[in-house]
Coordinates of C-alpha atoms in Angstrom, one line a residue:
X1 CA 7.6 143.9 48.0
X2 CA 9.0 146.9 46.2
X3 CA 8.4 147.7 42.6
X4 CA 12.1 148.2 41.1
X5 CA 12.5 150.0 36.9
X6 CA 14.5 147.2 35.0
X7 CA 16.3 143.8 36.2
X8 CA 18.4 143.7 39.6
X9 CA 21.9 143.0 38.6
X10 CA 23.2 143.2 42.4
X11 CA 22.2 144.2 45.6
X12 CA 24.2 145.0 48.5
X13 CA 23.2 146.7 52.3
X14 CA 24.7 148.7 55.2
X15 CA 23.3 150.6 58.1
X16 CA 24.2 153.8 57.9
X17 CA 23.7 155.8 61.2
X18 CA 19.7 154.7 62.3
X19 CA 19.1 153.8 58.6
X20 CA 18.8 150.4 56.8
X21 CA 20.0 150.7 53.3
X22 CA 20.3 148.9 50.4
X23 CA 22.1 150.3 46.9
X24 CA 21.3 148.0 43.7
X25 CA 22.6 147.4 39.8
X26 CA 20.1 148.0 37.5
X27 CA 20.0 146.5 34.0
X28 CA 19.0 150.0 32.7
X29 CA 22.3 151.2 34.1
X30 CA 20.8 153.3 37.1
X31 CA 21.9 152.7 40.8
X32 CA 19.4 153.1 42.9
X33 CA 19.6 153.7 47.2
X34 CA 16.5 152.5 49.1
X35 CA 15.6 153.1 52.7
X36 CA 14.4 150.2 54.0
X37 CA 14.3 151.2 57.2
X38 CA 10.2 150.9 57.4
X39 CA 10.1 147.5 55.6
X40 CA 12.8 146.2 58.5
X41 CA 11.1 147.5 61.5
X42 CA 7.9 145.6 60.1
X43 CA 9.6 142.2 59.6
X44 CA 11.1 142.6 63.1
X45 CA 8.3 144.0 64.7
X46 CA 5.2 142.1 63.4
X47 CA 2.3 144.3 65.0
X48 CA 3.5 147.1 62.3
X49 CA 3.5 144.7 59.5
X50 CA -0.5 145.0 59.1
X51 CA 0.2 149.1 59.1
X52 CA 3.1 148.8 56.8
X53 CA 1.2 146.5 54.2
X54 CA -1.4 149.4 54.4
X55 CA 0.1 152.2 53.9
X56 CA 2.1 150.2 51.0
X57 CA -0.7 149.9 48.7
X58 CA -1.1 153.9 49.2
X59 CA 2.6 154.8 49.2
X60 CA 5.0 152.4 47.6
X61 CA 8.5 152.3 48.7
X62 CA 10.5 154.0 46.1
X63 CA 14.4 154.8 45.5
X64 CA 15.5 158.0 47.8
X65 CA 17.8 158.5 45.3
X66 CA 19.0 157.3 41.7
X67 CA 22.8 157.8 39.7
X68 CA 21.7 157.6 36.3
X69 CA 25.2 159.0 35.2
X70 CA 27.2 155.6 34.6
X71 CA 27.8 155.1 30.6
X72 CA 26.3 151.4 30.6
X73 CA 24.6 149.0 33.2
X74 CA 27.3 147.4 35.8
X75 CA 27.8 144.4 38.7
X76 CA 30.6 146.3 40.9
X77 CA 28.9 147.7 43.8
X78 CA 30.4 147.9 47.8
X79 CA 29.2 150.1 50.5
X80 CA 32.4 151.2 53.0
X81 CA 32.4 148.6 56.4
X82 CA 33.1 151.7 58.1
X83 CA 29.1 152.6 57.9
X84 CA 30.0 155.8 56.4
X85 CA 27.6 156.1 53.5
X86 CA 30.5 155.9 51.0
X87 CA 29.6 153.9 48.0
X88 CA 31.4 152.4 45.3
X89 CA 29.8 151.9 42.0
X90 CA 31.5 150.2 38.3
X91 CA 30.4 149.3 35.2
X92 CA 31.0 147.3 32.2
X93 CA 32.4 150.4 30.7
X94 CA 35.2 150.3 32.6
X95 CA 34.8 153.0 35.1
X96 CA 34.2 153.6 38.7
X97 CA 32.5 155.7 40.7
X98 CA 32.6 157.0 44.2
X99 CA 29.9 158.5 46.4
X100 CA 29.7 160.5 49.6
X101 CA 26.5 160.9 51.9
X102 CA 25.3 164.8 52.0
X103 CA 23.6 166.1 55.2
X104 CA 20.4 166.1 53.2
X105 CA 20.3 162.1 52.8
X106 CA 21.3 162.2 49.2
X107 CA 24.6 161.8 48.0
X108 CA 27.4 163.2 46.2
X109 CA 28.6 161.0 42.9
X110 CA 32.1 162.3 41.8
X111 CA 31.5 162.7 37.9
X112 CA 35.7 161.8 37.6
X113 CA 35.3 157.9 37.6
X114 CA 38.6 155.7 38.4
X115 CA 39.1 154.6 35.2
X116 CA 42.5 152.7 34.6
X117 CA 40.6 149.7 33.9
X118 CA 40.5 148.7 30.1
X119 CA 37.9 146.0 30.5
X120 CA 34.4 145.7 32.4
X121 CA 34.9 146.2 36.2
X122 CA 33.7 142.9 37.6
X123 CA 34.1 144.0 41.3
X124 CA 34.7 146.4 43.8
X125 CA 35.5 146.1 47.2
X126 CA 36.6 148.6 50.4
X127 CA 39.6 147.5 52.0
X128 CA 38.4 146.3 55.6
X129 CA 41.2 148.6 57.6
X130 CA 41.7 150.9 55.5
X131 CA 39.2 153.5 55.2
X132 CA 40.6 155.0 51.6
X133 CA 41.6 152.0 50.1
X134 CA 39.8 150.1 47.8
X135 CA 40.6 146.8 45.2
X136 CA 38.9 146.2 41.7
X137 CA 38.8 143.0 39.6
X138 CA 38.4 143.2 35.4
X139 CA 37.6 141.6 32.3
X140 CA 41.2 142.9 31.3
X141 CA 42.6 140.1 33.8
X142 CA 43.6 142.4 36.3
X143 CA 43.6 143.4 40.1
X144 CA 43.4 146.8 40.9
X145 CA 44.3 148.7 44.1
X146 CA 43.3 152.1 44.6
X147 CA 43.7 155.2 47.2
X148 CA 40.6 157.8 47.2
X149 CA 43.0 160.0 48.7
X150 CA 45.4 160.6 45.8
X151 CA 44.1 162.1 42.4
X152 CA 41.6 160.5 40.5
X153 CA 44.1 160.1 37.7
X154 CA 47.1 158.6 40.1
X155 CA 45.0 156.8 42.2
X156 CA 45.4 153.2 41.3
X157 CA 48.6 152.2 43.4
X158 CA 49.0 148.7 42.7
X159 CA 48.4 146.2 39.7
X160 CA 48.9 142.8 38.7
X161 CA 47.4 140.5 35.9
X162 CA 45.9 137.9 38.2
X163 CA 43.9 135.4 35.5
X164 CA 44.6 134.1 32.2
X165 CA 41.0 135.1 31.7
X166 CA 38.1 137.8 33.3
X167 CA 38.5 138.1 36.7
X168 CA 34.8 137.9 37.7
X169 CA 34.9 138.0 41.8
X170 CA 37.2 138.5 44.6
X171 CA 37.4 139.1 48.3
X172 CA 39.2 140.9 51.1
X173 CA 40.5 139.1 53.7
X174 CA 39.6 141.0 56.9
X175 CA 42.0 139.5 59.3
X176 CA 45.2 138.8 57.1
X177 CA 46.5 140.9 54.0
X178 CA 45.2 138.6 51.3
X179 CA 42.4 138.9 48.2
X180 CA 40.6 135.8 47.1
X181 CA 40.1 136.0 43.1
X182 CA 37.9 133.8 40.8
X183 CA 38.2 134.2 37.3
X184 CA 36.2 132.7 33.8
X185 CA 38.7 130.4 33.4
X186 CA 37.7 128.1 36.8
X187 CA 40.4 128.9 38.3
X188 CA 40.7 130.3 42.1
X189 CA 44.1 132.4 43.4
X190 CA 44.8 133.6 47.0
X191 CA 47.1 137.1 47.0
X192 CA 49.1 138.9 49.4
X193 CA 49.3 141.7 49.2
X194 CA 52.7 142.2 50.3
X195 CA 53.9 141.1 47.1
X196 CA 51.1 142.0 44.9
X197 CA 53.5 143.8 42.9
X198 CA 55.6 140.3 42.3
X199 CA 52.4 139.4 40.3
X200 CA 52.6 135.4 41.7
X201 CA 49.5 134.8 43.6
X202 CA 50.5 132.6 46.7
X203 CA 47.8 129.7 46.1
X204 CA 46.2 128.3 43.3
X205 CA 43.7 126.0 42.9
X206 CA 41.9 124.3 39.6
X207 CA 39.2 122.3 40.5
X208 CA 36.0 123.4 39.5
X209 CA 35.2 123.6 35.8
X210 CA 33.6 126.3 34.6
X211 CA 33.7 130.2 35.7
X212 CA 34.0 131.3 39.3
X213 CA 30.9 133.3 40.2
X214 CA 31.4 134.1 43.7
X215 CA 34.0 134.1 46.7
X216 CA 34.0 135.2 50.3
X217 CA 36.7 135.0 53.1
X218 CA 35.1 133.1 56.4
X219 CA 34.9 136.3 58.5
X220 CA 36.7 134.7 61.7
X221 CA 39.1 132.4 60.8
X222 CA 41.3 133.9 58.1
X223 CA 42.8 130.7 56.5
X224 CA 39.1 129.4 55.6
X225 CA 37.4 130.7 52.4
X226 CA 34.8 129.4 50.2
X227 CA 33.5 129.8 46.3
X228 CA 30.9 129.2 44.2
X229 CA 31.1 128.5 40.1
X230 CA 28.9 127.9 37.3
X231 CA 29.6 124.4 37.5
X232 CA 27.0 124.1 40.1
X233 CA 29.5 123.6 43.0
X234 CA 29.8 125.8 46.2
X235 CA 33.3 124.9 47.7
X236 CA 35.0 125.3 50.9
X237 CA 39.3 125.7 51.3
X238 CA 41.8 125.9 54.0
X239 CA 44.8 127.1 53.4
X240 CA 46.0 125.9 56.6
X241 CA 46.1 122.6 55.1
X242 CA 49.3 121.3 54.5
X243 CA 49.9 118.7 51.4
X244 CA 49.7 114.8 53.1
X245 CA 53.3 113.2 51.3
X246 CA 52.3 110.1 52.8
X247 CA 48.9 108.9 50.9
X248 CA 49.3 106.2 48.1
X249 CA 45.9 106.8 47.4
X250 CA 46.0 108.3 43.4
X251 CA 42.3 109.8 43.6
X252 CA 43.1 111.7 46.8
X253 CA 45.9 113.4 44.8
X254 CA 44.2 114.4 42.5
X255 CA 42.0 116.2 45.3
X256 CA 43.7 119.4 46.7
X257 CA 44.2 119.0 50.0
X258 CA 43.0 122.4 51.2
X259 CA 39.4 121.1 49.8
X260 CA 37.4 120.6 52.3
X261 CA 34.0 120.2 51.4
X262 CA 31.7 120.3 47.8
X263 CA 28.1 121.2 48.0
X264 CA 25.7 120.6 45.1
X265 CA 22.2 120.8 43.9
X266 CA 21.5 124.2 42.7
X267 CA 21.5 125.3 39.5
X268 CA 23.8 128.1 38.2
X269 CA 25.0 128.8 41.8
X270 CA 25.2 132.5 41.8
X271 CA 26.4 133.6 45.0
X272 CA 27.1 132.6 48.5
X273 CA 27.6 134.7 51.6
X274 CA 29.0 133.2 55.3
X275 CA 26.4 134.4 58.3
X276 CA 28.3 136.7 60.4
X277 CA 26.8 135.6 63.5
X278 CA 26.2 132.1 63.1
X279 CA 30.0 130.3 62.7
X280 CA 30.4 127.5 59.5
X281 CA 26.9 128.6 58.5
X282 CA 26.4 129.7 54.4
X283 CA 23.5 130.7 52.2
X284 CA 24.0 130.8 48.9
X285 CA 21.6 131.7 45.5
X286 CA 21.2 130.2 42.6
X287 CA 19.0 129.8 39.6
X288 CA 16.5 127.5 41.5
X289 CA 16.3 129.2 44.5
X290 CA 18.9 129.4 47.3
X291 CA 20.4 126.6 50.2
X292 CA 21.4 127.7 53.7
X293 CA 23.5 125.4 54.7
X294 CA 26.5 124.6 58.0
X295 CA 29.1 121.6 57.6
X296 CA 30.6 119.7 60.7
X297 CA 34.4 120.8 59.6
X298 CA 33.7 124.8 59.8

C-alpha cells in the first residue's frame, strides 16, 4: 500500500523499458509518476514480499516525480502504447499537456498546453499506429484530433461536435480507423475517421439511460466493443450485426440488434477494461467494488 496526497481521480500504467509505471490524477490537481517496479517484483515473486513489506515500513514508496503545473485537477491521462515514456495529461481547465522521459528518469512537461478545447478535457488517448497522433473528448461536445508534430497552436487537425451533451469517454480502435464515444446524455457513437470531418458518426446507439462512464474497443476483434454507464449497466456491441427484418417480435425491436449482452449488479459502474490475454474476459469497477467477468458470445 502506498500513501498518495489527495483523492485518485485516475490511474493508468505502462512499462517503460525494465520499469513498471503507473502516472495518476490527483484531486489536488498534481500528476504524480510512481515506480512500481519493487511492489511488482514482490507480488510476482513472493519470497521478496516479506523484504518488501520491511523495508516499506522504513521507506515508503513515494512519487519519482510530480507535475504540479496544470491550472485545476483533471481525468485525461494516456501513456503512449509505443512504451516510450510519453504522457499525456488534461484538465478540467481545458488544456493538455505533453511529457517526454529525460535520461535522468524524470520528465520533461511542455509548459504550451494543447488548448483548443473550450470545455473540460474528459479524455485523452494516443493513436495506436500513429506515434504523434493523439484524440481528445470535451465537455464542449467535441472530438479532437491532434499532431504533436505540428505547432502547439496548429496542432489540432481534425474536429467534429460528436454529442448533444459532454463527451465523457472514448476509445481507439486498434485494428480499424474508428473512436468509440460516450457522452452525458446516454448516448454511445462509433466514428470513422475517414470522415470525421463529415461530423455523422457511423453508429449510434440509445439504450442506456443515464451518462456513459466508460468504453473500450475488444482488443482482437475490431467489430466488438463494450461500455459501461451510470445507469449501473456494463454492455457489450457488435457492429457486425446486421438488423434481423424478419422478427415480429415488438420487444426485440425495441432491442438493438448489435446488443449483445447487459451485465448488472454494481453500483455506479465506473469503468471496465477487456484482459488482453485472456479473450471475452472484462473487469470492471464500480462503487461497490469491482466484477471480473467472461460471457459465452465473446
Amino acid at each position: 500500500m502506498m500513501l498518495h496526497h489527495g483523492g485518485v481521480n485516475r490511474l493508468r500504467c505502462s512499462k517503460v523499458k525494465d520499469r513498471h509505471l503507473a502516472a495518476t490524477w490527483s484531486e489536488r490537481a498534481s500528476v504524480h509518476i510512481w515506480d512500481l517496479t519493487r511492489p511488482v517484483g514482490a507480488v510476482t515473486e513472493p519470497s521478496s514480499a516479506a523484504g518488501f513489506i520491511a523495508e516499506q515500513k522504513k521507506h515508503p514508496v513515494i512519487p519519482t516525480f510530480t507535475f504540479a503545473g496544470h491550472m485545476d485537477e483533471g481525468f485525461a491521462i494516456d501513456w503512449s502504447p509505443s512504451g516510450n515514456g510519453q504522457l499525456l495529461t488534461g484538465d478540467c481547465k481545458s488544456n493538455i499537456h505533453l511529457w517526454k522521459p529525460r535520461e535522468d528518469g524524470t520528465w520533461n512537461v511542455d509548459q504550451r498546453p494543447y488548448a483548443a478545447h473550450s470545455a473540460s478535457v474528459e479524455e485523452v488517448q494516443w493513436s495506436p499506429n500513429e506515434r504523434s497522433v493523439f484524440a481528445s473528448c470535451s465537455v464542449d461536445k467535441t472530438i479532437r484530433i491532434w499532431d504533436t508534430r505540428a505547432n502547439h497552436l496548429k496542432a489540432c487537425m481534425l474536429t467534429t461536435k460528436a454529442h448533444d451533451a459532454d463527451v465523457n469517454v472514448m476509445n481507439w480502435n486498434k485494428n480499424d480507423p474508428f473512436i468509440a464515444s460516450g457522452g452525458d446524455d446516454g448516448v454511445i457513437k462509433v466514428w470513422d475517421l475517414r470522415q470525421f470531418n463529415k461530423g455523422k458518426a457511423i453508429a449510434t446507439f440509445k439504450h442506456h439511460t443515464a451518462p456513459i462512464t466508460s468504453v473500450e474497443w475488444h482488443p482482437t476483434d475490431k467489430s466488438i466493443f463494450a461500455a459501461c454507464g451510470a445507469d449501473d449497466q456494463l454492455t457489450q456491441w457488435d457492429l457486425a450485426v446486421e438488423v434481423d427484418d424478419t422478427s415480429s417480435d415488438e420487444n426485440v425491436k425495441e432491442v438493438p440488434p448489435q446488443l449483445l449482452f447487459i451485465h448488472q449488479g454494481q453500483k455506479d459502474t465506473k469503468e471496465l477494461h477487456w484482459h488482453p490475454q485472456i479473450p471475452g474476459l472484462i473487469i470492471s469497477t464500480a462503487l461497490d467494488g469491482f466484477n471480473v467477468f467472461k460471457t459465452i458470445s465473446v
